[in-house]
Coordinates of C-alpha atoms in Angstrom, one line a residue:
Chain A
X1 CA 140.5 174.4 144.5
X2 CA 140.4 175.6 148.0
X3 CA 141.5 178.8 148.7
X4 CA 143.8 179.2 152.2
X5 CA 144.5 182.8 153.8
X6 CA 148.3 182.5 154.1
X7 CA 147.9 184.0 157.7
X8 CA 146.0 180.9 159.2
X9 CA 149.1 179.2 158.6
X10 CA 152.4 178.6 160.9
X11 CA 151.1 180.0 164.3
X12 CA 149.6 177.8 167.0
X13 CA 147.0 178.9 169.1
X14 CA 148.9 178.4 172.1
X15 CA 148.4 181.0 174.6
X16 CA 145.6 184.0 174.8
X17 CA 146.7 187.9 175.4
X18 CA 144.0 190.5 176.8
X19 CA 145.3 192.3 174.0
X20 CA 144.0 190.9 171.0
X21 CA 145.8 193.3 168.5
X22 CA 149.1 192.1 169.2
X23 CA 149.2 189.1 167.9
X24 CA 147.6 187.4 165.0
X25 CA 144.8 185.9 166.6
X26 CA 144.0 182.3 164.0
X27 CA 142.0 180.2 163.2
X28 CA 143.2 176.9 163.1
X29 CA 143.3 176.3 158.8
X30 CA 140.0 174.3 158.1
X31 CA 141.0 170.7 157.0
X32 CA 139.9 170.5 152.7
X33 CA 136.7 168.6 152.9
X34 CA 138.2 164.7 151.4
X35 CA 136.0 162.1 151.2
X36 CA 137.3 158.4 151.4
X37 CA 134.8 156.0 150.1
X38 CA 136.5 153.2 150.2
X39 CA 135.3 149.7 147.6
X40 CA 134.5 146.5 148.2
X41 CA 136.7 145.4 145.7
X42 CA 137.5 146.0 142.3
X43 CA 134.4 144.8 140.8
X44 CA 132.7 148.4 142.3
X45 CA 134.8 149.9 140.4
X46 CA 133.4 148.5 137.3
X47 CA 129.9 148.3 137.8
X48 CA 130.0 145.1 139.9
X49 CA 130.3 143.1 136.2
X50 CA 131.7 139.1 137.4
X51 CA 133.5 138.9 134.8
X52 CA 135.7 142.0 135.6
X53 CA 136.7 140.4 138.9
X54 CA 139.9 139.8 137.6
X55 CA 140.6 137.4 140.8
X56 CA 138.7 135.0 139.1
X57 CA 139.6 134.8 135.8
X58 CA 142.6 132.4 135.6
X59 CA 143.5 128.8 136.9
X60 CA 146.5 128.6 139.1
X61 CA 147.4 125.1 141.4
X62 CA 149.8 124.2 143.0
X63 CA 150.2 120.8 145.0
X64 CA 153.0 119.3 147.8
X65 CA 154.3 115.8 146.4
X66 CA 157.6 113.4 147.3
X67 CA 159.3 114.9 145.2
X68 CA 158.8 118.9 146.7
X69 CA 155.6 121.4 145.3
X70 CA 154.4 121.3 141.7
X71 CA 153.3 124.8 140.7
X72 CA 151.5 124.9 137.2
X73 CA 149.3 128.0 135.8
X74 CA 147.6 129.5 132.8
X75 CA 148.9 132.8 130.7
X76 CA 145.8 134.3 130.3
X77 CA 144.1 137.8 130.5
X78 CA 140.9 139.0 129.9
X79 CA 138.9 142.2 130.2
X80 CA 135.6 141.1 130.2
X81 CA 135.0 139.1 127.0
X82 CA 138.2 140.7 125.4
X83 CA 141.2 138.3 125.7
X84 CA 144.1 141.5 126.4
X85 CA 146.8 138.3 126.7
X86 CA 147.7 134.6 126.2
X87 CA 151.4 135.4 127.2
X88 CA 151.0 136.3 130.7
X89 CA 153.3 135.5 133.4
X90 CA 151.3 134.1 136.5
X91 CA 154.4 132.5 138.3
X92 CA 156.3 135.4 140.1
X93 CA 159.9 133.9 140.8
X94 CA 160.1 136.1 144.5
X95 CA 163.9 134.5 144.7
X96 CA 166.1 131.9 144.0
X97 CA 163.3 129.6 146.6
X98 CA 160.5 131.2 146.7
X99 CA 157.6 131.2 144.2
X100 CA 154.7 133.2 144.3
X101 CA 151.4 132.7 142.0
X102 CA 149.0 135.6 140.4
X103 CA 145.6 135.5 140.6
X104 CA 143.7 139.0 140.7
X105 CA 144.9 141.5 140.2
X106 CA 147.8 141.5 138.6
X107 CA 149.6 145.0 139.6
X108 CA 148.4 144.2 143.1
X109 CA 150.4 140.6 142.9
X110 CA 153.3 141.7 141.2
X111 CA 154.1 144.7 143.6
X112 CA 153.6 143.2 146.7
X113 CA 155.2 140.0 145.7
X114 CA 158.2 142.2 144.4
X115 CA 157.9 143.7 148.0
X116 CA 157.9 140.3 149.6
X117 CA 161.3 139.5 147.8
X118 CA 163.0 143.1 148.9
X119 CA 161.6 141.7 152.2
X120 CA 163.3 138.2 152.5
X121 CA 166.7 139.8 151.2
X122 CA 167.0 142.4 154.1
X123 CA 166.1 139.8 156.7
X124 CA 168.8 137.3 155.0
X125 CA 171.4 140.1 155.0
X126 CA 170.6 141.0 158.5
X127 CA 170.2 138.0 159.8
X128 CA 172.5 135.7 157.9
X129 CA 169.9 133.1 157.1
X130 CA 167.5 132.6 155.0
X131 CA 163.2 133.7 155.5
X132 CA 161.3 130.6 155.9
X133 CA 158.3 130.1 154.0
X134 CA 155.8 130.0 157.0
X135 CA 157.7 133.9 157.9
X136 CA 157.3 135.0 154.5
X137 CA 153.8 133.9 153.9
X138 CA 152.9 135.4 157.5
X139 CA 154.5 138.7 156.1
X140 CA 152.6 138.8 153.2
X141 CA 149.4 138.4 155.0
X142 CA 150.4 140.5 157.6
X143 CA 150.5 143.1 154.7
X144 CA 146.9 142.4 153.4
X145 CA 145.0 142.8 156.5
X146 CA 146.2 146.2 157.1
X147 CA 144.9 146.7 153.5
X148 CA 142.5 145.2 154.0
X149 CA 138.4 146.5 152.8
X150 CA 141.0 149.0 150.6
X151 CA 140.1 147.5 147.5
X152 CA 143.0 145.1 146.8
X153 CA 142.6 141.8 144.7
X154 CA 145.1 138.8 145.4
X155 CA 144.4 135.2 145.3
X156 CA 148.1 134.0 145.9
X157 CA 149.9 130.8 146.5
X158 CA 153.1 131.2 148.2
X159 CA 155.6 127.7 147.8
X160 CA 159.2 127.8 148.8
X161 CA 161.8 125.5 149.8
X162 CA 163.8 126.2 153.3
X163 CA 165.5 124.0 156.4
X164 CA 162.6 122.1 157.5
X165 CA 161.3 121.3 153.7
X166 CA 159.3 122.7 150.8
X167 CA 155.9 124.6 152.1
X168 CA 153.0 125.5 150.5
X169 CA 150.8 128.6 151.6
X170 CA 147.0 130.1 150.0
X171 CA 147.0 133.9 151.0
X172 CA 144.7 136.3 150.4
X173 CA 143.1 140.0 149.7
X174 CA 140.7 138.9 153.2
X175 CA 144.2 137.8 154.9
X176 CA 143.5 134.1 154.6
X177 CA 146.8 131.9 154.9
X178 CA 146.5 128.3 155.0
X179 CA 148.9 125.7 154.6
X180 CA 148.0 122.8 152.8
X181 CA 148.8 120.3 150.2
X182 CA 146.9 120.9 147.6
X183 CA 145.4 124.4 146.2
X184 CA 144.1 125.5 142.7
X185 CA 143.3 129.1 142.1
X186 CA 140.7 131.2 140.5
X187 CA 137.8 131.0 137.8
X188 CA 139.4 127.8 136.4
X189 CA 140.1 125.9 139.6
X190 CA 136.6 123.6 140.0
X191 CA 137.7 122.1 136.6
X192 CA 141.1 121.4 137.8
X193 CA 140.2 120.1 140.9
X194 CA 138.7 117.7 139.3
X195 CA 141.3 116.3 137.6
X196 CA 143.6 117.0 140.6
X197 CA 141.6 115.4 143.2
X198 CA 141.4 112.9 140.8
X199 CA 144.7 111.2 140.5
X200 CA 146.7 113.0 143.3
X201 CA 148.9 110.7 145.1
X202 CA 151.7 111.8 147.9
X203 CA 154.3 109.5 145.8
X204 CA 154.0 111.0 142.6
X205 CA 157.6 110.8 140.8
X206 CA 158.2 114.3 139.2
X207 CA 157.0 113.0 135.3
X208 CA 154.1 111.9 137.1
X209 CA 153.1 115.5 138.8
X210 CA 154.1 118.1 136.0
X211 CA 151.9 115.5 134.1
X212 CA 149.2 116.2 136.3
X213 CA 149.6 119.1 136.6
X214 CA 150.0 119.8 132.8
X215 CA 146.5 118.1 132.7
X216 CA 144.6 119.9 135.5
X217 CA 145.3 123.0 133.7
X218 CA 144.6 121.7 129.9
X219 CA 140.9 120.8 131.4
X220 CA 140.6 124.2 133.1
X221 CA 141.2 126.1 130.1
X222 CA 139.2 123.9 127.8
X223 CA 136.3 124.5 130.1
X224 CA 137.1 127.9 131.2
X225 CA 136.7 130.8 129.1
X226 CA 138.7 133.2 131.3
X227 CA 141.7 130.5 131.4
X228 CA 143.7 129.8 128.4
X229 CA 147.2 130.2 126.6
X230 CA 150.1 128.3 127.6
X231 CA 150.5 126.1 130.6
X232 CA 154.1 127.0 132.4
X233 CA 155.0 124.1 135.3
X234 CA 157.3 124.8 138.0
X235 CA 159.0 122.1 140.5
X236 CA 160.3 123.3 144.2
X237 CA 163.1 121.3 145.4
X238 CA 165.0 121.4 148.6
X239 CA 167.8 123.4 146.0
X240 CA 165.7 125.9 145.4
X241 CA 162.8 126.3 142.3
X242 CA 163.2 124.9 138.4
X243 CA 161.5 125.9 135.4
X244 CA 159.8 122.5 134.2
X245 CA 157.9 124.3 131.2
X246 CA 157.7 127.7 130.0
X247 CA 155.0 127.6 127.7
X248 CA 153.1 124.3 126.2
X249 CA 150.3 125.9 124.0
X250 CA 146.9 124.6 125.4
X251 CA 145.6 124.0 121.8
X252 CA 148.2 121.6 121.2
X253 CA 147.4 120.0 124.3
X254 CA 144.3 120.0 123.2
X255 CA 144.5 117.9 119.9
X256 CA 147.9 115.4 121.6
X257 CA 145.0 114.2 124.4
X258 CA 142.0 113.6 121.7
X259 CA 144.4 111.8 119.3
X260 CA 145.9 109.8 122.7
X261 CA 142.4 108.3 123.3
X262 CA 142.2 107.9 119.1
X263 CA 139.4 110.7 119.1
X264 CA 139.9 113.5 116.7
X265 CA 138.8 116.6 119.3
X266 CA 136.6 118.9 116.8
X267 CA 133.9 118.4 119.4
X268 CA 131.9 115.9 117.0
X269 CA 132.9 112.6 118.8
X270 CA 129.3 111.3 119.0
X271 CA 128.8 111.8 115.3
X272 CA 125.6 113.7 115.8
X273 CA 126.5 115.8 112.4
X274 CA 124.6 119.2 113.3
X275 CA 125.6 121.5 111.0
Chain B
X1 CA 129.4 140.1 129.9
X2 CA 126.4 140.6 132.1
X3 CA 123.8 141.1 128.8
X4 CA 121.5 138.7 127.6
X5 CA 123.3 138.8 124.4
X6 CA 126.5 137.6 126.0
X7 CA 125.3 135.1 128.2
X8 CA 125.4 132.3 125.9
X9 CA 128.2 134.1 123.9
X10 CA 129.0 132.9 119.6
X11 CA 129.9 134.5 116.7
X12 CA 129.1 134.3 113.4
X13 CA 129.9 135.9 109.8
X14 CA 128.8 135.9 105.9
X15 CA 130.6 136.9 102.9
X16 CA 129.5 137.8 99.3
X17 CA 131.5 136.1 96.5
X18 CA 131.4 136.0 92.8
X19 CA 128.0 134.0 92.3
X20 CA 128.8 132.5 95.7
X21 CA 128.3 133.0 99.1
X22 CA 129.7 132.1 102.3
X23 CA 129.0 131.9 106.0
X24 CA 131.0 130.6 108.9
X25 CA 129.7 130.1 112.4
X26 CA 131.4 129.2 116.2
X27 CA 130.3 125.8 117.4
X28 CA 131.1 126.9 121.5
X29 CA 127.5 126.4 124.0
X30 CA 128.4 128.1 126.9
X31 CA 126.6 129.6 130.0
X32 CA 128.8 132.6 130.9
X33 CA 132.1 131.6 131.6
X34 CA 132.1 128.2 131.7
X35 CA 131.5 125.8 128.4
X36 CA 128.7 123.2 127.9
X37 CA 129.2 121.7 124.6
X38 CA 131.0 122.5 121.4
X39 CA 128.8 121.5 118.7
X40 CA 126.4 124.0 118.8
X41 CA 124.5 124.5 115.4
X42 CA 124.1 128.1 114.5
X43 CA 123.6 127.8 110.4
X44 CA 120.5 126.3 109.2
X45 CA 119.7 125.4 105.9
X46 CA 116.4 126.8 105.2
X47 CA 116.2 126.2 101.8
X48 CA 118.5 125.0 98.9
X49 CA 119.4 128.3 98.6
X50 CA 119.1 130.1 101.6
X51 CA 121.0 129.7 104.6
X52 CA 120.1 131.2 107.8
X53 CA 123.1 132.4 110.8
X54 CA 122.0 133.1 114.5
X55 CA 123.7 134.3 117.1
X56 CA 122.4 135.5 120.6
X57 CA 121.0 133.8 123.0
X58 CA 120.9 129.9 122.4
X59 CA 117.4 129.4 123.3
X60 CA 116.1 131.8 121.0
X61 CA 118.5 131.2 118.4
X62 CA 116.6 127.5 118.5
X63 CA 113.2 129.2 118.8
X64 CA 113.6 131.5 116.1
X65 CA 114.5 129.0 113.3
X66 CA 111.9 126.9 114.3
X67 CA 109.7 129.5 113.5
X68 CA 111.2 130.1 110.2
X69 CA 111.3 126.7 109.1
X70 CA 107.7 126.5 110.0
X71 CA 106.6 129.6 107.6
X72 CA 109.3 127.8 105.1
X73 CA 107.3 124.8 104.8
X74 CA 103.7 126.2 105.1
X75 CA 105.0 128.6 102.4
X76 CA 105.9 125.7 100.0
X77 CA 102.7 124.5 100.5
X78 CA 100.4 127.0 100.0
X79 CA 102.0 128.6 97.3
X80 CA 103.4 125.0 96.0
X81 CA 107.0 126.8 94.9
X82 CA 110.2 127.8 96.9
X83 CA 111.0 130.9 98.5
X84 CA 113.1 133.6 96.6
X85 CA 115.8 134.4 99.2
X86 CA 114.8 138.3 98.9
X87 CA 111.4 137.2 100.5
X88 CA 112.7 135.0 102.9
X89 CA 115.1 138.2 104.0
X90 CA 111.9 140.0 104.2
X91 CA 110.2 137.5 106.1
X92 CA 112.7 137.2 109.1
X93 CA 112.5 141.2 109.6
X94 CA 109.0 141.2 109.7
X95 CA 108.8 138.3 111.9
X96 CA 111.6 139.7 114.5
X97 CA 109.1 143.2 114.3
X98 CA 106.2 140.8 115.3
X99 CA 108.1 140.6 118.3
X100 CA 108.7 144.1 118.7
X101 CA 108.4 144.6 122.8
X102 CA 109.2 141.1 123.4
X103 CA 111.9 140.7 121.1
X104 CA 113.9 137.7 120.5
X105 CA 117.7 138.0 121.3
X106 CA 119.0 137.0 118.0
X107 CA 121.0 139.3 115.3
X108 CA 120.2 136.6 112.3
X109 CA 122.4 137.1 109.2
X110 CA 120.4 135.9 105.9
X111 CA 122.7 134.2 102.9
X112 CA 121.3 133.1 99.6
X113 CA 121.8 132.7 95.5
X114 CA 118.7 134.5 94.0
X115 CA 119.5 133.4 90.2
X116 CA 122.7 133.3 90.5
X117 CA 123.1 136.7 92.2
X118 CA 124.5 136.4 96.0
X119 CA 122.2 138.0 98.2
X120 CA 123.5 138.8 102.1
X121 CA 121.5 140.7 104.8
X122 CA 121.7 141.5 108.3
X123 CA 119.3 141.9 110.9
X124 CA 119.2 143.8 114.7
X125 CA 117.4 142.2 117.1
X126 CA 114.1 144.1 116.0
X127 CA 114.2 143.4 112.8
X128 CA 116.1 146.4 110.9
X129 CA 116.9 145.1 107.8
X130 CA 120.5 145.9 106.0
X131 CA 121.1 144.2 102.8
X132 CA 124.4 146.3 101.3
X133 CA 127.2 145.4 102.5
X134 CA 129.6 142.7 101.1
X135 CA 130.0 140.8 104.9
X136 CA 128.6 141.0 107.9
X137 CA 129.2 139.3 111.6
X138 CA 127.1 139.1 114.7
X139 CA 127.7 138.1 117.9
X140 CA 130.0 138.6 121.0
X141 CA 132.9 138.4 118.5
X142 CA 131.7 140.3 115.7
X143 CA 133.8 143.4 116.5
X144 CA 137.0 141.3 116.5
X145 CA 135.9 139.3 112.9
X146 CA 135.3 142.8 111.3
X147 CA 139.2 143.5 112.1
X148 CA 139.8 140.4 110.3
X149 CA 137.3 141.0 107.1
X150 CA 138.1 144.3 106.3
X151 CA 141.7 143.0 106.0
X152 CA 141.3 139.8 103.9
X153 CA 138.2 140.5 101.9
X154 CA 137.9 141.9 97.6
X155 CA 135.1 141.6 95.8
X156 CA 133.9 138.7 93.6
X157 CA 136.3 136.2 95.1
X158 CA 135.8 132.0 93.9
X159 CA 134.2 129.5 96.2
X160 CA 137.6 128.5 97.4
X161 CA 139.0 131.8 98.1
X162 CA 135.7 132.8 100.3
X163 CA 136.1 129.8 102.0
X164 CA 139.7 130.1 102.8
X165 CA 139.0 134.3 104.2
X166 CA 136.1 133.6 105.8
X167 CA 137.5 130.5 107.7
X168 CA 140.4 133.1 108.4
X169 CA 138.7 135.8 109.5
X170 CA 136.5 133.8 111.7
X171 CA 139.2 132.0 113.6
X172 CA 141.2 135.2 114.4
X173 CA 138.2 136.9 115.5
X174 CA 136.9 134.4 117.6
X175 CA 140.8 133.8 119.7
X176 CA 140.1 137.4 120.6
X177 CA 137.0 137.2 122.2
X178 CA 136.2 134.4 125.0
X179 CA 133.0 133.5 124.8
X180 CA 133.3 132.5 120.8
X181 CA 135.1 129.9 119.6
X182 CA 135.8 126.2 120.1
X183 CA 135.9 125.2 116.7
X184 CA 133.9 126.1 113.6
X185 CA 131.8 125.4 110.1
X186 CA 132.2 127.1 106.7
X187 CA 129.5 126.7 105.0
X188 CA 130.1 127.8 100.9
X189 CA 126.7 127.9 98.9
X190 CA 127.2 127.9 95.0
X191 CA 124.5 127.4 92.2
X192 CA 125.9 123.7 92.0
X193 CA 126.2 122.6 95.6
X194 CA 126.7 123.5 99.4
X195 CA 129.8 123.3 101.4
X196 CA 130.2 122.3 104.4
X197 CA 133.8 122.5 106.1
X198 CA 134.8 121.9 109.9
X199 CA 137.9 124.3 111.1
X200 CA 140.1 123.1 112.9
X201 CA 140.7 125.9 116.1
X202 CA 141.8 126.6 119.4
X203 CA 139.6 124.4 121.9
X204 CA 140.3 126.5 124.8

């Protein structure tokens, strides 16, 4: 508690009379000593522990194909070792087209993405036409910059549809943006970039990509202990975004691949029998 | 996450049944968040009567049975008869307090059939020994299996209703906890024979 004389308030020190007694002579009020410390990200705040980085613990891709952008993520969250959620929602439908991915923090993501959507509405209403992509993935990082050192923690992919096509944009908590064709997100992504990188192809029909995609993401979370759940698989078309899959359980996943290569998946496959 | 104890992540649990008892491992290998193998052994069969669960670290979970299979056998042959599982509970205690500032990064849990009578004990790191209690876990999931235990567990329960709550509890524990998991054993020692059962669990 700082205590403030009620006098030192109100006047300005603008002018000085020879005689002092007539008017309240003030000193300007002390500023309250604050001290901004400011992180280096959210890790500080709990001990600099990796595993509480919560940018990093999920697998999010997405990936630009004939057929428009294939977006397909995990559902889960963990707190350290503890998993607090498989049922998470890491696809953040901005608007009718535009998509935005979580990774990082997830408050962070969901309010500035929410932000990003109040955003492209006022422009539209203002300017009778929709936000491009390339706009609304500028604004986004324009955003993050100025918050930039502040502590915020946001690994997003922004992918959209609009007049010249369907885009597909990495942003940020550093205020990176790139444009590219093909990004995976977070703790996970090595293992599905493998896969990815593996059998990507430009000309991809749709089955083809969600199938891909499904994949990428089953091998991420079998490897990945921060990535698990369900897979959900979003396709960007020039009308806009559709929900491919809202939630194929990974376990399932799991045990439909071993029995598709006539392996039964418990992890024993080379018979070695220790136990 | 950023103990030794967590680094290579695994859980592991034993339960006390009528003239039976029970233990149940994880089978995940990992190095911190990311997964090597999953068939990982953690229960050893030290004797026809006496199993032996390890989690901790990998490498000393390895070391440490080593060594007690070593004092096992030279036991046998010195003294030319097998080890009551009440010595062998003894033994691992004193052997962790060998170790005492140098420890090995294992909580053992000690399951055996001493004349019928079902004989569980649990260990710290150091060797504290605590032989009461009905079940026990260890490991980065042990909190979470507890949950699970305290819920499905009575006393003097058959072979195959041990095996079906310990499986139980195991599994849910381990979907809580990240660095446990990737499938499982069941391993049900009675005065006729030894179970051993693979679970079928979430991979990821």
């Amino acid at each position: 508690m700082i205590d403030f004389d009620p006098s030192t308030f109100g006047l300005a020190h603008t002018y000085q009379k020879e005689d002092k007694d007539e008017i309240n002579t003030l000193a300007l009020p002390s500023a309250p000593q604050v001290i901004y410390k400011t992180l280096n990200g959210p890790t500080q705040i709990s001990g600099g522990n990796k595993l509480n980085n919560f940018k990093h613990g999920t697998t999010t891709l997405g990936f630009v194909f004939k057929e428009g952008i294939l977006l397909a993520v995990d559902s889960r969250a963990s707190m350290g070792s503890f998993l607090s959620s498989e049922q998470v929602r890491k696809v953040i439908e901005i608007n009718e087209y535009l998509l935005g991915t979580m990774a990082g923090g997830a408050a962070d993501c969901q309010y500035w993405l929410a932000y990003l959507a109040n955003h492209c509405r006022t422009y539209e209403l203002k300017n009778g036409s929709k936000l491009s992509v390339a706009a609304a993935s500028k604004f986004l990082q324009g955003i993050l910059i100025g918050y930039r050192n502040s502590g915020l923690s946001m690994g997003c992919m922004i992918a959209g549809t609009d007049t010249t096509g369907q885009h597909l944009y990495y942003i940020d908590n550093d205020g990176m943006r790139l444009k590219g064709d093909i990004f995976s997100v977070g703790s996970g992504s090595t293992y599905a970039y493998g896969v990815l990188d593996n059998h990507y192809r430009y000309d991809l029909s749709l089955d083809e990509a969600v199938e891909l995609g499904i994949r990428a993401i089953y091998h991420a979370t079998h490897r990945d202990t921060a990535s698990g759940g369900v897979v959900r698989v979003y396709h960007i078309h020039q009308d806009g975004w559709t929900k491919v899959h809202d939630g194929i359980d990974v376990v399932d996943l799991h045990y439909r691949f071993a029995q598709q290569k006539g392996l039964v998946g418990d992890g024993d496959e080379a018979k070695q029998r220790l136990f | 996450m950023s103990g030794i104890f967590e680094y290579n992540g695994g859980s592991i649990v034993g339960m006390k049944g009528k003239n039976c008892i029970a233990m149940a491992c994880d089978r995940r290998f990992g190095q911190q968040m990311s997964t090597i193998t999953t068939n990982y052994q953690k229960v050893f069969k030290i004797q026809d009567n006496i199993l032996l669960a390890l989690s901790g670290l990998n490498s000393d979970i390895h070391t440490f049975y080593a060594l007690m299979e070593k004092e096992i056998n030279l036991y046998n042959l010195k003294e030319n008869r097998k080890m009551k599982p009440t010595t062998f509970a003894n033994l691992v205690a004193s052997s962790l307090y060998e170790r005492r500032f140098g420890p090995f990064f294992v909580t053992p849990i000690v399951a055996g059939l001493e004349n019928g009578k079902p004989i569980l004990a649990t260990y710290d790191s150091i060797g504290c020994k605590s032989d009461l209690d009905d079940f026990q876990v260890g490991g980065t999931g042990g909190n979470y299996i507890y949950g699970a235990c305290e819920a499905f567990f009575k006393p003097d329960m058959s072979p195959e209703e041990l095996e079906e709550v310990i499986g139980q509890s195991l599994v849910s524990g381990c979907d809580r906890d990240s660095l446990s998991g990737w499938g499982g054993v069941v391993y049900v020692l009675t005065e006729q024979k030894l179970t051993v059962k693979i679970l079928k669990t979430k991979q990821t």
